[in-house]
Amino acid sequence: MGRSFMPKIRTERELKRIQLEGLQRTVTHAYKNSGFYQKRFDDAGVKPKQIKSLKDISKLPFTTAQDLQEGYPFPLKSVPFEKIVRIHASSGTTGKRKVLCYTQKDINDWANMFARCYEMAGLTPKDRVQIAVGYGVWTAGVGFQLGVERLGAMAIPIGPGNIDMQCQFLEDFQSTVLCATASMALLMGEEVEKRGLKDRVALKKVIMGSERSSEAMRTRMKDLLGVEHVYDITGLTELYGPGTGIDCAYHEGIHFWADYYILELLNPETLEPVQPGETGEMVVTTLRKEAAPLIRYRTRDLTRLIPKRCSCGSVLPMHDRLLGRSDDMFIIRAVNIYPGQIDYILSHSNGVGSEYQIHLKRKEDGKDYMAVRVEREEGGDPAGDTIHASAIEEEIKKQILVSGKVEIVDYGSLPRSERKSKRVFDHREES
Ligand code: ZN
């Protein structure tokens, strides 16, 4: 039905050819048209002509969030102002905002990528998409809407909050898809239940932004809203915005649009590639972006590649859900650990909820110890704590290669925060 936004690529070889062409085009464009990139390349002693294979990407210098902030207000700008049709900015909390500019072609590419996300999630022009994410200078609402319109479905742009209107529109317009953050989707689910609307709404799918969500949250969302599928969409402002990847109906991982950008997964300490399947920092290089191309941009987000072909048969590769930020890494007994790794284990464990804290201590023997305090799942039975705790301890030992003591505490006893909760408490320098 309608036009398809999937790439007409059948083999990995074809994909690699497209990536190499895009990489060469991007470095040539950036070197020629951006003073920032030209200086970076010159400092690194590399010329666009030296990029002869995909492996040569390792010769290129990195770009960071700091570069974007220092280049405020128009960092990485690689086209004249008359070609820029729009800007977006991150909702950054510290320092200057990251501002990204777009040409008409960039907006078009973004729309196509986003329409592909919807297509991957099985949407068609018959769908009615209620958009409950934020509209404004950031990329969320605008991006979700752009994709709906490109696909030819019907957009119902509400933005977050407005619960009464959300419920009314779900019922009156018979929305089939809800786009929201995980917490907003859960809230909607609870409202739909409270108001007894479940049989009067037509929702089939929830598409949520990359905010962390546990399996328990997804299950509850499905129950409350009566939807068949919950999809995870990824993206960041620097890389167009949301819409750069999504899982398919098999939910085996997040397919990402490797014909629009190259994803490297690097060890954040050594900046060398990690083994396929190992956790690393996502470093992205755009292949078509004009106004603000990204070359080896360090996203600080951690994930791992899923080194297999998806059951859906798509040639588009997959990465895991985001496992945290490399900035949050801590070291214990010479092992680098990310809170996201603990988070990942907890979200795949029985008997516990999603709130946790990691405490690091140095004992009299001079050795470092890690303790994980995690809440029991809502309504869980404390009698199961011992078994659940030792299962988690075993899993931590197996996956992270460090021992950790697990303590299960009452549901609701750990502090909650509207913003990002503090997870790691390092007491090692205290005594
Ligand atoms: Zn798939």
Short mmCIF file of C-alpha atoms and ligand atoms in Angstrom, two decimals:
data_model
loop_
_atom_site.label_atom_id
_atom_site.label_comp_id
_atom_site.label_asym_id
_atom_site.label_seq_id
_atom_site.Cartn_x
_atom_site.Cartn_y
_atom_site.Cartn_z
CA MET A 1 0.00 0.00 0.00
CA GLY A 2 1.35 3.42 -0.98
CA ARG A 3 5.00 4.10 -1.54
CA SER A 4 7.71 2.29 0.39
CA PHE A 5 10.46 4.06 2.30
CA MET A 6 12.61 0.96 2.73
CA PRO A 7 15.96 1.01 0.94
CA LYS A 8 16.17 -0.98 -2.25
CA ILE A 9 19.22 -2.79 -0.95
CA ARG A 10 19.39 -6.57 -0.88
CA THR A 11 22.90 -7.36 0.25
CA GLU A 12 25.39 -6.10 2.80
CA ARG A 13 27.80 -5.48 -0.05
CA GLU A 14 25.40 -3.08 -1.70
CA LEU A 15 24.87 -1.32 1.63
CA LYS A 16 28.63 -0.94 2.08
CA ARG A 17 28.97 0.56 -1.39
CA ILE A 18 26.31 3.15 -0.55
CA GLN A 19 28.05 3.89 2.73
CA LEU A 20 31.43 4.42 1.10
CA GLU A 21 29.98 6.76 -1.54
CA GLY A 22 28.15 8.72 1.16
CA LEU A 23 31.22 8.88 3.37
CA GLN A 24 33.41 10.19 0.55
CA ARG A 25 30.77 12.72 -0.47
CA THR A 26 30.35 13.88 3.15
CA VAL A 27 34.04 14.35 3.95
CA THR A 28 34.63 16.20 0.67
CA HIS A 29 31.65 18.47 1.31
CA ALA A 30 32.57 19.14 4.95
CA TYR A 31 36.24 19.83 4.19
CA LYS A 32 35.38 22.21 1.39
CA ASN A 33 32.53 24.09 3.04
CA SER A 34 33.09 24.14 6.80
CA GLY A 35 35.97 26.02 8.39
CA PHE A 36 35.55 23.87 11.49
CA TYR A 37 35.97 20.58 9.66
CA GLN A 38 38.77 21.88 7.45
CA LYS A 39 40.80 22.83 10.50
CA ARG A 40 40.01 19.52 12.22
CA PHE A 41 41.09 17.53 9.17
CA ASP A 42 44.25 19.59 8.75
CA ASP A 43 45.15 19.17 12.44
CA ALA A 44 44.67 15.41 12.08
CA GLY A 45 46.72 15.43 8.87
CA VAL A 46 44.00 13.83 6.79
CA LYS A 47 42.59 14.81 3.39
CA PRO A 48 39.25 13.69 1.92
CA LYS A 49 41.10 11.89 -0.89
CA GLN A 50 42.62 9.48 1.66
CA ILE A 51 39.21 7.96 2.39
CA LYS A 52 39.31 5.02 -0.02
CA SER A 53 37.49 2.35 1.97
CA LEU A 54 35.06 2.20 4.89
CA LYS A 55 37.95 1.20 7.16
CA ASP A 56 39.56 4.57 6.47
CA ILE A 57 36.91 6.16 8.66
CA SER A 58 39.32 5.48 11.54
CA LYS A 59 41.64 8.16 10.09
CA LEU A 60 39.02 10.84 10.60
CA PRO A 61 38.96 13.10 13.67
CA PHE A 62 36.10 12.94 16.17
CA THR A 63 33.45 15.59 16.74
CA THR A 64 31.95 16.14 20.20
CA ALA A 65 29.07 17.90 21.93
CA GLN A 66 31.62 20.43 23.14
CA ASP A 67 32.48 21.30 19.54
CA LEU A 68 28.83 22.02 18.91
CA GLN A 69 28.58 24.21 22.00
CA GLU A 70 31.75 26.11 21.17
CA GLY A 71 30.49 26.68 17.64
CA TYR A 72 27.27 28.25 18.93
CA PRO A 73 25.05 29.57 17.34
CA PHE A 74 25.66 27.77 14.02
CA PRO A 75 28.11 24.93 14.63
CA LEU A 76 29.22 22.64 11.78
CA LYS A 77 27.46 24.91 9.27
CA SER A 78 28.53 23.68 5.85
CA VAL A 79 26.16 25.53 3.50
CA PRO A 80 25.41 29.25 2.91
CA PHE A 81 22.60 30.72 5.02
CA GLU A 82 20.26 31.03 2.03
CA LYS A 83 20.19 27.21 1.81
CA ILE A 84 19.18 26.78 5.45
CA VAL A 85 15.41 26.44 5.85
CA ARG A 86 15.16 25.54 9.53
CA ILE A 87 17.03 25.16 12.78
CA HIS A 88 16.38 22.96 15.77
CA ALA A 89 18.04 23.00 19.16
CA SER A 90 18.54 20.46 21.90
CA SER A 91 16.89 21.06 25.23
CA GLY A 92 20.37 20.91 26.77
CA THR A 93 20.54 21.63 30.47
CA THR A 94 24.15 22.71 30.82
CA GLY A 95 26.05 25.28 28.83
CA LYS A 96 24.85 26.46 25.51
CA ARG A 97 22.25 24.62 23.53
CA LYS A 98 23.30 22.53 20.57
CA VAL A 99 21.83 24.12 17.49
CA LEU A 100 21.56 22.23 14.21
CA CYS A 101 20.63 23.67 10.84
CA TYR A 102 18.80 21.91 8.02
CA THR A 103 18.55 22.39 4.26
CA GLN A 104 15.35 21.44 2.45
CA LYS A 105 17.05 18.20 1.41
CA ASP A 106 17.94 17.46 5.05
CA ILE A 107 14.28 17.93 6.04
CA ASN A 108 13.26 15.67 3.16
CA ASP A 109 15.72 12.98 4.18
CA TRP A 110 14.53 13.20 7.76
CA ALA A 111 10.89 12.84 6.66
CA ASN A 112 11.80 9.77 4.61
CA MET A 113 13.69 8.21 7.53
CA PHE A 114 10.80 8.87 9.86
CA ALA A 115 8.25 7.51 7.38
CA ARG A 116 10.44 4.42 7.19
CA CYS A 117 10.18 4.05 10.98
CA TYR A 118 6.40 4.08 10.74
CA GLU A 119 6.51 1.63 7.85
CA MET A 120 8.83 -0.66 9.86
CA ALA A 121 6.25 -0.55 12.67
CA GLY A 122 3.57 -1.62 10.18
CA LEU A 123 1.75 1.72 9.84
CA THR A 124 -0.08 2.58 6.60
CA PRO A 125 -1.85 5.70 5.28
CA LYS A 126 -4.98 4.39 7.02
CA ASP A 127 -3.47 4.94 10.47
CA ARG A 128 -4.37 7.85 12.73
CA VAL A 129 -1.42 8.90 14.79
CA GLN A 130 -1.90 10.79 18.04
CA ILE A 131 1.32 12.66 18.78
CA ALA A 132 1.77 13.29 22.50
CA VAL A 133 5.43 14.35 22.49
CA GLY A 134 6.68 17.92 22.84
CA TYR A 135 6.41 20.52 20.09
CA GLY A 136 8.81 23.43 19.94
CA VAL A 137 12.39 24.22 19.00
CA TRP A 138 13.44 20.66 19.75
CA THR A 139 12.99 17.90 17.21
CA ALA A 140 10.38 15.64 18.83
CA GLY A 141 6.87 16.75 17.88
CA VAL A 142 7.87 18.25 14.55
CA GLY A 143 9.71 15.07 13.61
CA PHE A 144 6.89 12.69 14.52
CA GLN A 145 4.49 14.83 12.52
CA LEU A 146 6.79 15.16 9.50
CA GLY A 147 6.99 11.37 9.31
CA VAL A 148 3.23 10.86 9.60
CA GLU A 149 2.57 13.30 6.79
CA ARG A 150 5.28 11.80 4.59
CA LEU A 151 3.79 8.34 5.10
CA GLY A 152 0.37 9.75 4.25
CA ALA A 153 -1.27 8.80 7.54
CA MET A 154 -3.32 11.22 9.65
CA ALA A 155 -1.48 13.25 12.28
CA ILE A 156 -3.27 14.34 15.45
CA PRO A 157 -0.79 16.78 17.00
CA ILE A 158 -1.52 17.36 20.68
CA GLY A 159 1.80 17.46 22.46
CA PRO A 160 2.33 16.09 25.97
CA GLY A 161 -0.07 16.51 28.90
CA ASN A 162 -3.66 17.58 28.22
CA ILE A 163 -5.01 14.27 29.48
CA ASP A 164 -8.68 15.19 28.99
CA MET A 165 -8.11 16.16 25.37
CA GLN A 166 -5.94 13.08 24.79
CA CYS A 167 -8.69 10.77 26.04
CA GLN A 168 -11.38 12.60 24.10
CA PHE A 169 -9.39 12.42 20.86
CA LEU A 170 -8.53 8.75 21.38
CA GLU A 171 -12.24 8.07 21.51
CA ASP A 172 -13.62 10.60 18.99
CA PHE A 173 -10.93 10.29 16.32
CA GLN A 174 -10.30 6.57 16.89
CA SER A 175 -6.53 7.05 16.90
CA THR A 176 -4.74 3.80 16.07
CA VAL A 177 -1.23 4.81 17.16
CA LEU A 178 -0.01 6.75 20.17
CA CYS A 179 3.43 8.41 20.09
CA ALA A 180 4.62 9.35 23.57
CA THR A 181 7.36 8.92 26.12
CA ALA A 182 7.13 5.72 28.15
CA SER A 183 5.89 7.56 31.24
CA MET A 184 3.29 9.52 29.25
CA ALA A 185 2.03 6.30 27.59
CA LEU A 186 1.71 4.63 31.00
CA LEU A 187 -0.14 7.62 32.37
CA MET A 188 -2.53 7.47 29.41
CA GLY A 189 -3.03 3.78 30.03
CA GLU A 190 -3.99 4.42 33.62
CA GLU A 191 -6.42 7.16 32.57
CA VAL A 192 -8.01 4.98 29.89
CA GLU A 193 -8.56 2.33 32.53
CA LYS A 194 -9.84 4.77 35.16
CA ARG A 195 -12.34 6.24 32.70
CA GLY A 196 -13.42 2.83 31.40
CA LEU A 197 -12.50 3.75 27.82
CA LYS A 198 -10.60 0.64 26.84
CA ASP A 199 -13.44 -0.79 24.72
CA ARG A 200 -14.15 2.54 23.09
CA VAL A 201 -10.64 3.35 21.81
CA ALA A 202 -9.01 1.82 18.72
CA LEU A 203 -5.33 1.95 19.67
CA LYS A 204 -3.17 -0.81 18.21
CA LYS A 205 0.36 0.49 18.69
CA VAL A 206 2.44 2.67 20.95
CA ILE A 207 5.62 4.25 19.60
CA MET A 208 7.85 5.66 22.27
CA GLY A 209 10.95 7.78 22.43
CA SER A 210 14.17 6.27 23.65
CA GLU A 211 13.52 6.94 27.32
CA ARG A 212 14.36 3.79 29.26
CA SER A 213 11.50 1.41 29.87
CA SER A 214 11.46 -2.01 31.44
CA GLU A 215 9.68 -5.10 30.14
CA ALA A 216 7.25 -4.67 33.04
CA MET A 217 6.35 -1.17 31.84
CA ARG A 218 5.73 -2.45 28.31
CA THR A 219 3.54 -5.29 29.51
CA ARG A 220 1.51 -2.91 31.64
CA MET A 221 1.17 -0.47 28.74
CA LYS A 222 -0.11 -3.26 26.49
CA ASP A 223 -2.61 -4.40 29.12
CA LEU A 224 -3.95 -0.97 29.97
CA LEU A 225 -4.23 0.35 26.43
CA GLY A 226 -5.05 -2.95 24.75
CA VAL A 227 -2.31 -2.47 22.15
CA GLU A 228 -0.53 -5.30 20.34
CA HIS A 229 2.87 -3.68 19.96
CA VAL A 230 5.10 -1.18 21.73
CA TYR A 231 7.91 0.17 19.55
CA ASP A 232 11.09 2.00 20.51
CA ILE A 233 12.12 4.81 18.21
CA THR A 234 15.64 6.26 18.43
CA GLY A 235 17.33 9.46 17.38
CA LEU A 236 19.08 12.59 18.59
CA THR A 237 18.93 16.21 17.56
CA GLU A 238 22.46 16.18 16.18
CA LEU A 239 21.43 13.35 13.86
CA TYR A 240 18.31 15.02 12.36
CA GLY A 241 16.15 14.16 15.41
CA PRO A 242 14.05 11.12 16.31
CA GLY A 243 13.40 8.66 13.50
CA THR A 244 16.83 7.21 12.83
CA GLY A 245 15.86 3.68 13.88
CA ILE A 246 13.08 1.52 15.31
CA ASP A 247 12.36 -2.13 16.10
CA CYS A 248 10.14 -4.19 13.80
CA ALA A 249 7.26 -6.46 14.83
CA TYR A 250 9.76 -9.17 15.85
CA HIS A 251 11.29 -6.82 18.48
CA GLU A 252 14.71 -8.46 18.21
CA GLY A 253 16.57 -5.15 18.26
CA ILE A 254 16.44 -1.66 16.81
CA HIS A 255 16.92 -1.52 13.06
CA PHE A 256 18.93 1.56 12.18
CA TRP A 257 19.17 3.38 8.88
CA ALA A 258 22.68 2.42 7.83
CA ASP A 259 22.11 3.93 4.39
CA TYR A 260 21.82 7.38 6.05
CA TYR A 261 24.56 7.11 8.66
CA ILE A 262 27.42 4.92 9.74
CA LEU A 263 27.27 3.68 13.31
CA GLU A 264 30.56 2.79 14.97
CA LEU A 265 30.61 1.26 18.45
CA LEU A 266 33.82 2.25 20.19
CA ASN A 267 35.38 1.74 23.58
CA PRO A 268 34.97 5.23 25.11
CA GLU A 269 38.41 5.01 26.75
CA THR A 270 40.55 3.79 23.87
CA LEU A 271 38.24 4.90 21.02
CA GLU A 272 38.94 1.58 19.32
CA PRO A 273 36.06 -0.56 17.96
CA VAL A 274 34.56 -3.05 20.40
CA GLN A 275 33.90 -6.65 19.35
CA PRO A 276 30.53 -7.23 17.66
CA GLY A 277 27.99 -7.71 20.46
CA GLU A 278 30.02 -5.84 23.08
CA THR A 279 28.85 -2.60 24.64
CA GLY A 280 30.37 0.55 23.20
CA GLU A 281 29.74 4.24 22.63
CA MET A 282 27.68 5.09 19.56
CA VAL A 283 29.72 7.24 17.18
CA VAL A 284 27.85 8.42 14.10
CA THR A 285 28.87 9.72 10.69
CA THR A 286 26.15 11.03 8.39
CA LEU A 287 26.14 10.07 4.73
CA ARG A 288 23.72 12.63 3.24
CA LYS A 289 23.42 15.55 5.63
CA GLU A 290 24.15 18.92 4.02
CA ALA A 291 23.73 21.79 6.47
CA ALA A 292 25.43 20.25 9.49
CA PRO A 293 27.12 16.97 8.58
CA LEU A 294 28.36 14.83 11.45
CA ILE A 295 31.73 13.19 11.19
CA ARG A 296 32.50 10.64 13.89
CA TYR A 297 30.23 12.40 16.34
CA ARG A 298 30.53 10.98 19.85
CA THR A 299 26.97 10.61 21.10
CA ARG A 300 28.03 9.30 24.57
CA ASP A 301 25.16 6.83 24.30
CA LEU A 302 26.01 3.21 24.90
CA THR A 303 24.59 0.18 23.20
CA ARG A 304 25.72 -2.95 21.41
CA LEU A 305 25.30 -4.24 17.90
CA ILE A 306 23.12 -7.29 17.52
CA PRO A 307 25.33 -9.40 15.31
CA LYS A 308 22.67 -11.33 13.41
CA ARG A 309 20.06 -10.87 10.73
CA CYS A 310 16.58 -10.11 12.11
CA SER A 311 13.83 -12.70 11.63
CA CYS A 312 12.03 -10.14 9.43
CA GLY A 313 14.84 -10.61 6.90
CA SER A 314 15.68 -6.91 6.56
CA VAL A 315 19.23 -6.12 5.50
CA LEU A 316 19.14 -3.14 7.87
CA PRO A 317 21.35 -3.91 10.86
CA MET A 318 20.24 -3.74 14.49
CA HIS A 319 21.53 -2.36 17.75
CA ASP A 320 20.20 -2.96 21.24
CA ARG A 321 18.18 -0.48 23.27
CA LEU A 322 20.29 2.31 24.75
CA LEU A 323 22.14 1.03 27.79
CA GLY A 324 23.18 4.37 29.30
CA ARG A 325 25.73 7.15 28.85
CA SER A 326 29.48 6.72 28.71
CA ASP A 327 29.85 9.80 30.98
CA ASP A 328 28.32 7.75 33.79
CA MET A 329 30.97 5.06 33.63
CA PHE A 330 32.72 4.06 36.86
CA ILE A 331 35.66 1.77 37.50
CA ILE A 332 35.73 -0.94 40.14
CA ARG A 333 38.52 -3.50 40.47
CA ALA A 334 39.90 -2.31 37.14
CA VAL A 335 36.66 -3.08 35.31
CA ASN A 336 34.78 -0.31 33.47
CA ILE A 337 31.10 -0.46 34.38
CA TYR A 338 28.19 1.57 33.08
CA PRO A 339 25.04 1.95 35.19
CA GLY A 340 23.18 0.94 32.02
CA GLN A 341 24.67 -2.55 32.25
CA ILE A 342 23.24 -2.96 35.76
CA ASP A 343 20.01 -1.38 34.57
CA TYR A 344 19.85 -3.89 31.72
CA ILE A 345 20.32 -6.86 34.06
CA LEU A 346 17.70 -5.55 36.50
CA SER A 347 15.16 -4.95 33.76
CA HIS A 348 15.57 -8.58 32.69
CA SER A 349 15.31 -9.93 36.25
CA ASN A 350 12.33 -11.19 38.20
CA GLY A 351 10.91 -9.71 41.37
CA VAL A 352 12.38 -6.21 41.11
CA GLY A 353 11.26 -2.82 39.82
CA SER A 354 13.13 -0.20 37.84
CA GLU A 355 14.40 2.02 40.68
CA TYR A 356 17.90 1.22 41.88
CA GLN A 357 21.10 2.66 43.32
CA ILE A 358 24.69 1.52 43.01
CA HIS A 359 26.93 2.06 46.06
CA LEU A 360 30.70 1.75 45.88
CA LYS A 361 32.72 1.28 49.06
CA ARG A 362 36.31 0.60 50.00
CA LYS A 363 36.60 -1.75 52.96
CA GLU A 364 39.40 -2.22 55.50
CA ASP A 365 41.03 -4.82 53.31
CA GLY A 366 41.65 -2.02 50.78
CA LYS A 367 39.42 -3.64 48.17
CA ASP A 368 36.47 -2.03 46.41
CA TYR A 369 32.97 -3.42 46.83
CA MET A 370 29.81 -2.77 44.86
CA ALA A 371 26.34 -2.99 46.36
CA VAL A 372 23.16 -2.70 44.30
CA ARG A 373 20.03 -1.55 46.10
CA VAL A 374 16.91 -2.19 44.04
CA GLU A 375 13.22 -1.87 44.77
CA ARG A 376 10.98 -4.91 44.93
CA GLU A 377 8.44 -4.92 42.10
CA GLU A 378 5.12 -3.25 42.88
CA GLY A 379 2.99 -5.69 44.90
CA GLY A 380 5.86 -8.19 45.09
CA ASP A 381 6.24 -10.64 47.97
CA PRO A 382 9.27 -10.01 50.25
CA ALA A 383 9.49 -13.78 50.76
CA GLY A 384 11.01 -14.05 47.28
CA ASP A 385 13.76 -11.47 47.92
CA THR A 386 16.55 -13.89 48.76
CA ILE A 387 16.07 -15.98 45.65
CA HIS A 388 15.69 -12.95 43.37
CA ALA A 389 18.72 -11.20 44.87
CA SER A 390 21.01 -14.17 44.41
CA ALA A 391 19.80 -14.68 40.83
CA ILE A 392 20.69 -11.05 40.09
CA GLU A 393 24.08 -11.39 41.81
CA GLU A 394 24.84 -14.38 39.63
CA GLU A 395 23.83 -12.49 36.50
CA ILE A 396 26.03 -9.50 37.43
CA LYS A 397 28.99 -11.81 37.98
CA LYS A 398 28.34 -13.51 34.65
CA GLN A 399 27.77 -10.42 32.53
CA ILE A 400 30.02 -7.80 34.13
CA LEU A 401 32.68 -10.05 35.67
CA VAL A 402 32.53 -8.22 39.00
CA SER A 403 30.79 -9.34 42.19
CA GLY A 404 28.06 -7.18 43.61
CA LYS A 405 25.89 -7.56 46.66
CA VAL A 406 22.21 -7.13 45.83
CA GLU A 407 19.75 -5.80 48.39
CA ILE A 408 16.03 -5.67 47.60
CA VAL A 409 14.18 -2.85 49.36
CA ASP A 410 10.48 -1.96 49.57
CA TYR A 411 8.68 -0.62 46.52
CA GLY A 412 8.60 3.18 46.64
CA SER A 413 11.42 3.51 49.20
CA LEU A 414 14.08 4.91 46.85
CA PRO A 415 13.84 8.59 45.93
CA ARG A 416 12.28 9.43 42.58
CA SER A 417 13.27 12.34 40.45
CA GLU A 418 11.46 14.16 37.65
CA ARG A 419 14.82 14.52 35.99
CA LYS A 420 17.47 11.88 35.67
CA SER A 421 17.86 9.99 38.97
CA LYS A 422 21.29 9.72 40.58
CA ARG A 423 22.30 6.08 40.30
CA VAL A 424 25.91 5.82 41.40
CA PHE A 425 27.02 6.71 44.93
CA ASP A 426 30.77 6.50 45.33
CA HIS A 427 31.75 6.36 49.02
CA ARG A 428 35.32 5.31 48.35
CA GLU A 429 36.90 8.69 49.09
CA GLU A 430 34.80 9.32 52.18
CA SER A 431 36.84 7.80 55.00
ZN ZN B 1 13.30 -6.93 11.90
#
